[in-house]
Tab-separated table of C-alpha atoms and ligand atoms in Angstrom:
chain	number	residue	atom	x	y	z
A	1	MET	CA	68.328	-44.831	32.371
A	2	ARG	CA	66.936	-42.694	35.190
A	3	ILE	CA	69.414	-41.242	37.672
A	4	LEU	CA	68.944	-39.550	41.045
A	5	LEU	CA	71.700	-37.014	41.648
A	6	VAL	CA	72.046	-35.834	45.260
A	7	GLU	CA	74.529	-32.971	45.544
A	8	ASP	CA	74.203	-29.694	47.441
A	9	ASP	CA	76.790	-27.732	45.459
A	10	PRO	CA	74.659	-26.097	42.730
A	11	ALA	CA	77.540	-25.511	40.293
A	12	LEU	CA	78.698	-29.106	40.568
A	13	SER	CA	75.227	-30.625	40.301
A	14	LEU	CA	74.435	-28.465	37.268
A	15	GLY	CA	77.620	-29.569	35.490
A	16	VAL	CA	77.145	-33.243	36.338
A	17	ALA	CA	73.434	-33.191	35.449
A	18	SER	CA	74.057	-31.700	32.015
A	19	GLY	CA	76.836	-34.230	31.372
A	20	LEU	CA	74.481	-37.093	32.264
A	21	GLU	CA	71.721	-35.658	30.082
A	22	ARG	CA	74.087	-35.422	27.118
A	23	GLU	CA	74.515	-39.191	27.497
A	24	GLY	CA	70.766	-39.485	26.988
A	25	TRP	CA	69.986	-40.274	30.624
A	26	SER	CA	67.220	-38.622	32.659
A	27	VAL	CA	68.338	-36.881	35.824
A	28	ASP	CA	66.492	-35.643	38.897
A	29	VAL	CA	68.562	-33.420	41.196
A	30	LEU	CA	68.165	-33.011	44.966
A	31	GLY	CA	70.390	-30.990	47.298
A	32	ASP	CA	69.159	-32.245	50.642
A	33	GLY	CA	69.766	-35.536	52.485
A	34	GLU	CA	66.341	-35.723	54.124
A	35	GLN	CA	64.505	-35.291	50.818
A	36	ALA	CA	66.867	-37.687	49.063
A	37	GLN	CA	66.199	-40.349	51.668
A	38	SER	CA	62.439	-40.342	51.095
A	39	GLU	CA	62.705	-39.963	47.311
A	40	GLY	CA	65.083	-42.939	47.111
A	41	LEU	CA	62.488	-45.108	48.864
A	42	VAL	CA	59.666	-44.350	46.428
A	43	GLY	CA	61.270	-43.133	43.176
A	44	GLN	CA	62.044	-45.568	40.389
A	45	TYR	CA	65.707	-44.915	39.739
A	46	ASP	CA	68.248	-47.115	38.011
A	47	LEU	CA	71.148	-45.494	39.805
A	48	CYS	CA	72.013	-42.831	42.383
A	49	ILE	CA	74.983	-40.481	42.603
A	50	LEU	CA	75.156	-39.506	46.265
A	51	ASP	CA	77.289	-36.799	47.861
A	52	LEU	CA	78.436	-37.575	51.417
A	53	GLY	CA	78.341	-34.072	52.904
A	54	LEU	CA	74.698	-32.992	52.628
A	55	PRO	CA	72.457	-30.606	54.571
A	56	ARG	CA	69.922	-32.106	57.007
A	57	ARG	CA	71.134	-35.667	56.641
A	58	ASP	CA	74.569	-37.091	55.860
A	59	GLY	CA	74.924	-39.141	52.661
A	60	MET	CA	76.245	-42.113	54.626
A	61	ASP	CA	73.105	-42.144	56.819
A	62	VAL	CA	70.902	-41.911	53.746
A	63	LEU	CA	72.668	-44.860	52.138
A	64	ARG	CA	72.474	-46.977	55.310
A	65	HIS	CA	68.779	-46.211	55.626
A	66	TRP	CA	68.105	-47.213	51.993
A	67	ARG	CA	69.995	-50.484	52.310
A	68	SER	CA	68.232	-51.331	55.594
A	69	ARG	CA	64.916	-50.805	53.802
A	70	GLY	CA	65.846	-53.034	50.869
A	71	VAL	CA	66.609	-50.307	48.304
A	72	ARG	CA	69.022	-52.008	45.925
A	73	MET	CA	69.736	-49.407	43.235
A	74	PRO	CA	73.449	-48.999	42.512
A	75	VAL	CA	74.907	-46.052	44.441
A	76	MET	CA	77.995	-44.069	43.460
A	77	LEU	CA	79.305	-41.976	46.362
A	78	LEU	CA	80.890	-38.572	45.883
A	79	THR	CA	83.261	-37.574	48.616
A	80	ALA	CA	85.336	-34.490	49.250
A	81	ARG	CA	87.185	-36.386	51.919
A	82	ASP	CA	89.970	-38.435	50.501
A	83	GLU	CA	90.261	-40.512	53.597
A	84	LEU	CA	90.522	-44.255	53.640
A	85	ARG	CA	88.022	-44.663	56.497
A	86	ASP	CA	85.309	-42.765	54.558
A	87	ARG	CA	85.775	-44.931	51.506
A	88	VAL	CA	85.772	-48.144	53.529
A	89	ALA	CA	82.724	-47.001	55.535
A	90	GLY	CA	80.934	-46.082	52.294
A	91	LEU	CA	81.553	-49.455	50.692
A	92	ASP	CA	80.604	-51.228	53.929
A	93	ALA	CA	77.370	-49.222	54.034
A	94	GLY	CA	76.445	-50.659	50.642
A	95	ALA	CA	77.890	-48.221	48.078
A	96	ASP	CA	78.835	-49.775	44.734
A	97	ASP	CA	81.584	-47.315	43.885
A	98	TYR	CA	82.907	-43.891	44.921
A	99	LEU	CA	84.666	-40.914	43.411
A	100	VAL	CA	86.793	-38.386	45.259
A	101	LYS	CA	86.220	-34.717	44.406
A	102	PRO	CA	87.401	-33.052	42.280
A	103	PHE	CA	86.825	-35.598	39.522
A	104	ASP	CA	86.625	-35.452	35.742
A	105	LEU	CA	83.224	-35.830	34.138
A	106	PRO	CA	84.405	-38.488	31.627
A	107	GLU	CA	85.607	-40.652	34.504
A	108	LEU	CA	82.260	-40.333	36.289
A	109	LEU	CA	80.417	-41.246	33.070
A	110	ALA	CA	82.637	-44.266	32.406
A	111	ARG	CA	82.122	-45.562	35.953
A	112	ILE	CA	78.378	-45.100	35.699
A	113	ARG	CA	78.302	-47.070	32.458
A	114	ALA	CA	80.270	-49.837	34.203
A	115	LEU	CA	77.820	-49.868	37.156
A	116	LYS	CA	74.906	-49.985	34.749
A	117	ARG	CA	76.377	-52.932	32.856
A	118	ARG	CA	77.047	-54.753	36.111
A	119	ALA	CA	73.489	-54.090	37.336
A	120	GLU	CA	72.109	-55.457	34.075
A	121	GLY	CA	74.417	-58.469	34.239
A	122	ARG	CA	75.768	-57.407	30.868
A	123	LEU	CA	79.474	-57.273	30.262
A	124	GLU	CA	79.814	-56.498	26.585
A	125	GLU	CA	80.170	-52.902	25.502
A	126	VAL	CA	78.455	-53.305	22.145
A	127	LEU	CA	74.863	-54.113	21.206
A	128	LYS	CA	74.281	-55.702	17.792
A	129	LEU	CA	71.287	-56.244	15.574
A	130	GLY	CA	72.067	-57.337	12.015
A	131	ALA	CA	74.434	-54.728	10.563
A	132	LEU	CA	73.421	-52.260	13.267
A	133	GLN	CA	75.920	-51.807	16.064
A	134	LEU	CA	75.671	-49.600	19.154
A	135	ASP	CA	78.914	-48.895	20.978
A	136	LEU	CA	77.861	-48.156	24.569
A	137	THR	CA	81.179	-46.637	25.565
A	138	GLN	CA	81.494	-44.247	22.635
A	139	ARG	CA	77.715	-43.683	22.501
A	140	GLU	CA	77.861	-44.255	18.774
A	141	LEU	CA	75.476	-46.086	16.479
A	142	THR	CA	76.781	-47.479	13.193
A	143	HIS	CA	75.279	-49.440	10.323
A	144	ASP	CA	77.781	-51.462	8.284
A	145	GLY	CA	80.437	-49.236	9.847
A	146	GLU	CA	78.685	-46.003	8.752
A	147	ARG	CA	77.735	-43.647	11.570
A	148	VAL	CA	74.001	-43.134	12.159
A	149	ALA	CA	73.556	-39.718	13.804
A	150	LEU	CA	70.878	-39.609	16.521
A	151	SER	CA	69.968	-37.182	19.306
A	152	PRO	CA	70.817	-38.329	22.882
A	153	ARG	CA	67.174	-39.243	23.598
A	154	GLU	CA	66.826	-41.119	20.301
A	155	LEU	CA	70.013	-42.968	21.160
A	156	ALA	CA	68.720	-43.800	24.660
A	157	LEU	CA	65.510	-45.218	23.178
A	158	THR	CA	67.487	-47.169	20.566
A	159	GLU	CA	69.609	-48.634	23.362
A	160	MET	CA	66.531	-49.785	25.301
A	161	LEU	CA	65.071	-51.420	22.200
A	162	MET	CA	68.339	-52.997	20.993
A	163	ALA	CA	69.165	-54.381	24.452
A	164	LYS	CA	65.918	-56.376	24.236
A	165	ALA	CA	65.874	-56.956	20.471
A	166	GLY	CA	63.130	-59.404	19.484
A	167	ARG	CA	61.340	-58.889	22.811
A	168	VAL	CA	58.761	-56.333	23.874
A	169	VAL	CA	59.846	-53.163	25.663
A	170	PRO	CA	56.813	-51.832	27.591
A	171	LYS	CA	55.768	-48.313	26.702
A	172	ASP	CA	55.481	-47.203	30.326
A	173	SER	CA	59.048	-48.275	31.042
A	174	ILE	CA	60.161	-46.092	28.107
A	175	VAL	CA	58.233	-43.131	29.548
A	176	THR	CA	59.857	-43.699	32.966
A	177	ARG	CA	63.366	-43.982	31.563
A	178	LEU	CA	63.188	-40.978	29.253
A	179	SER	CA	61.407	-38.553	31.542
A	180	SER	CA	62.614	-36.279	34.297
A	181	TRP	CA	60.805	-33.841	36.562
A	182	GLU	CA	61.378	-30.866	34.281
A	183	ALA	CA	60.383	-32.430	31.016
A	184	ASP	CA	56.777	-33.102	30.094
A	185	PHE	CA	57.371	-36.539	28.638
A	186	SER	CA	54.268	-38.615	27.951
A	187	GLU	CA	53.215	-41.703	26.028
A	188	ASN	CA	52.575	-39.374	23.086
A	189	SER	CA	56.194	-38.212	23.214
A	190	VAL	CA	57.289	-41.854	23.043
A	191	GLU	CA	55.192	-42.266	19.898
A	192	VAL	CA	56.867	-39.221	18.339
A	193	TYR	CA	60.328	-40.641	19.054
A	194	VAL	CA	59.393	-44.108	17.808
A	195	HIS	CA	57.992	-42.576	14.617
A	196	ARG	CA	61.264	-40.700	14.013
A	197	LEU	CA	63.399	-43.765	14.662
A	198	ARG	CA	61.211	-45.894	12.392
A	199	LYS	CA	61.890	-43.527	9.512
A	200	ARG	CA	65.637	-43.663	10.201
A	201	PHE	CA	65.759	-47.446	10.570
A	202	CYS	CA	63.412	-48.487	7.792
A	203	GLU	CA	66.082	-48.054	5.085
A	204	LEU	CA	68.528	-49.978	7.289
A	205	GLY	CA	66.339	-53.088	7.339
A	206	VAL	CA	65.368	-52.669	10.997
A	207	VAL	CA	61.763	-52.502	12.141
A	208	ILE	CA	60.157	-51.171	15.330
A	209	ARG	CA	56.940	-53.121	15.636
A	210	THR	CA	54.055	-51.883	17.810
A	211	VAL	CA	52.530	-54.415	20.184
A	212	ARG	CA	49.189	-52.723	20.709
A	213	GLY	CA	48.436	-51.687	24.269
A	214	PHE	CA	51.807	-52.866	25.483
A	215	GLY	CA	54.963	-51.596	23.819
A	216	TYR	CA	57.482	-52.003	21.032
A	217	VAL	CA	59.724	-54.686	19.575
A	218	MET	CA	62.836	-53.923	17.569
A	219	GLU	CA	63.829	-56.590	15.066
A	220	LEU	CA	65.240	-57.145	11.601
A	221	ALA	CA	62.718	-56.510	8.812
A	222	ASN	CA	63.032	-60.074	7.496
A	223	GLN	CA	62.112	-61.436	10.956
A	224	THR	CA	58.885	-59.441	10.899
A	225	GLU	CA	58.078	-60.869	7.448
A	226	ALA	CA	58.824	-64.384	8.646
A	227	ALA	CA	56.530	-63.862	11.644
A	228	ALA	CA	53.771	-62.666	9.334
A	229	GLY	CA	54.217	-65.733	7.116
A	230	ASN	CA	55.145	-63.649	4.061
A	231	THR	CA	58.433	-65.324	3.249
B	1	LIG	CA1	78.366	-31.486	49.764
C-alpha cells in the first residue's frame, strides 16, 4: 500500500512515517498544503493521512479541492483541535476518518488497516491459501500454525499476492506499491523479492508463477501441476 502523509511537524511525521514503513507500507511525506494538493491530484496513492493545520493551505481546503476534482482515495484527518465542529466539517468535506492529536501509533495503524479493508471491500482480517495464513491485524504469516518470518517488504508483497491468489498481480502495480520517493525500487527489485519468496514458499507447497511480460500469480503447487496437465 502506498500512503501520502501530509504533516508539517517534522518529529511527528518522522515517527508516523517509520511506523507505517514497519508495517511494510510505502510512505511519501509532505509538509505543505499547496504541494499536497497538487500531489494528491496526480500521485497514485491508496490512502492519505492529512493534517488540518498546514502551511500555505489548510488541510480542510485541500480535502475539499480533492473531492471536488473526483479524488476518491481514503483520507484520514489529523487534528489538534478537539472540537466537534472541526470533526463534523472534516467528515462533511469527505474525510473517511479522523484522529485527534496526540494519538497512539497503534491506534493510527489499526484505523488505517480498517480503512484499507473498507476501500478494498474486504472485511475479513485473515488471508488464506492452503495451509498458509496471513493475519492482517497482527501482520503475521503462519503455515500450519508455524510462524514464517518475513521482512516488512516481503510481507507486503506476500499480502498483495495472497489477496489475489490464483489471479495475476501486475508487476508495475507491485513496483508502485512497494516504492517510495527515497527508495530506488525497480522491476529488478521486484524480481529479487519474488526470488526470495519463492525459495521460502517452495517447501510450503506454494508457488509464485511468472506470467511473462505481465506479472505474478501465487497459487498452491498442485494447482500449477494441474494447470500444466501433469497430474
Ligand atoms: Ca500542523
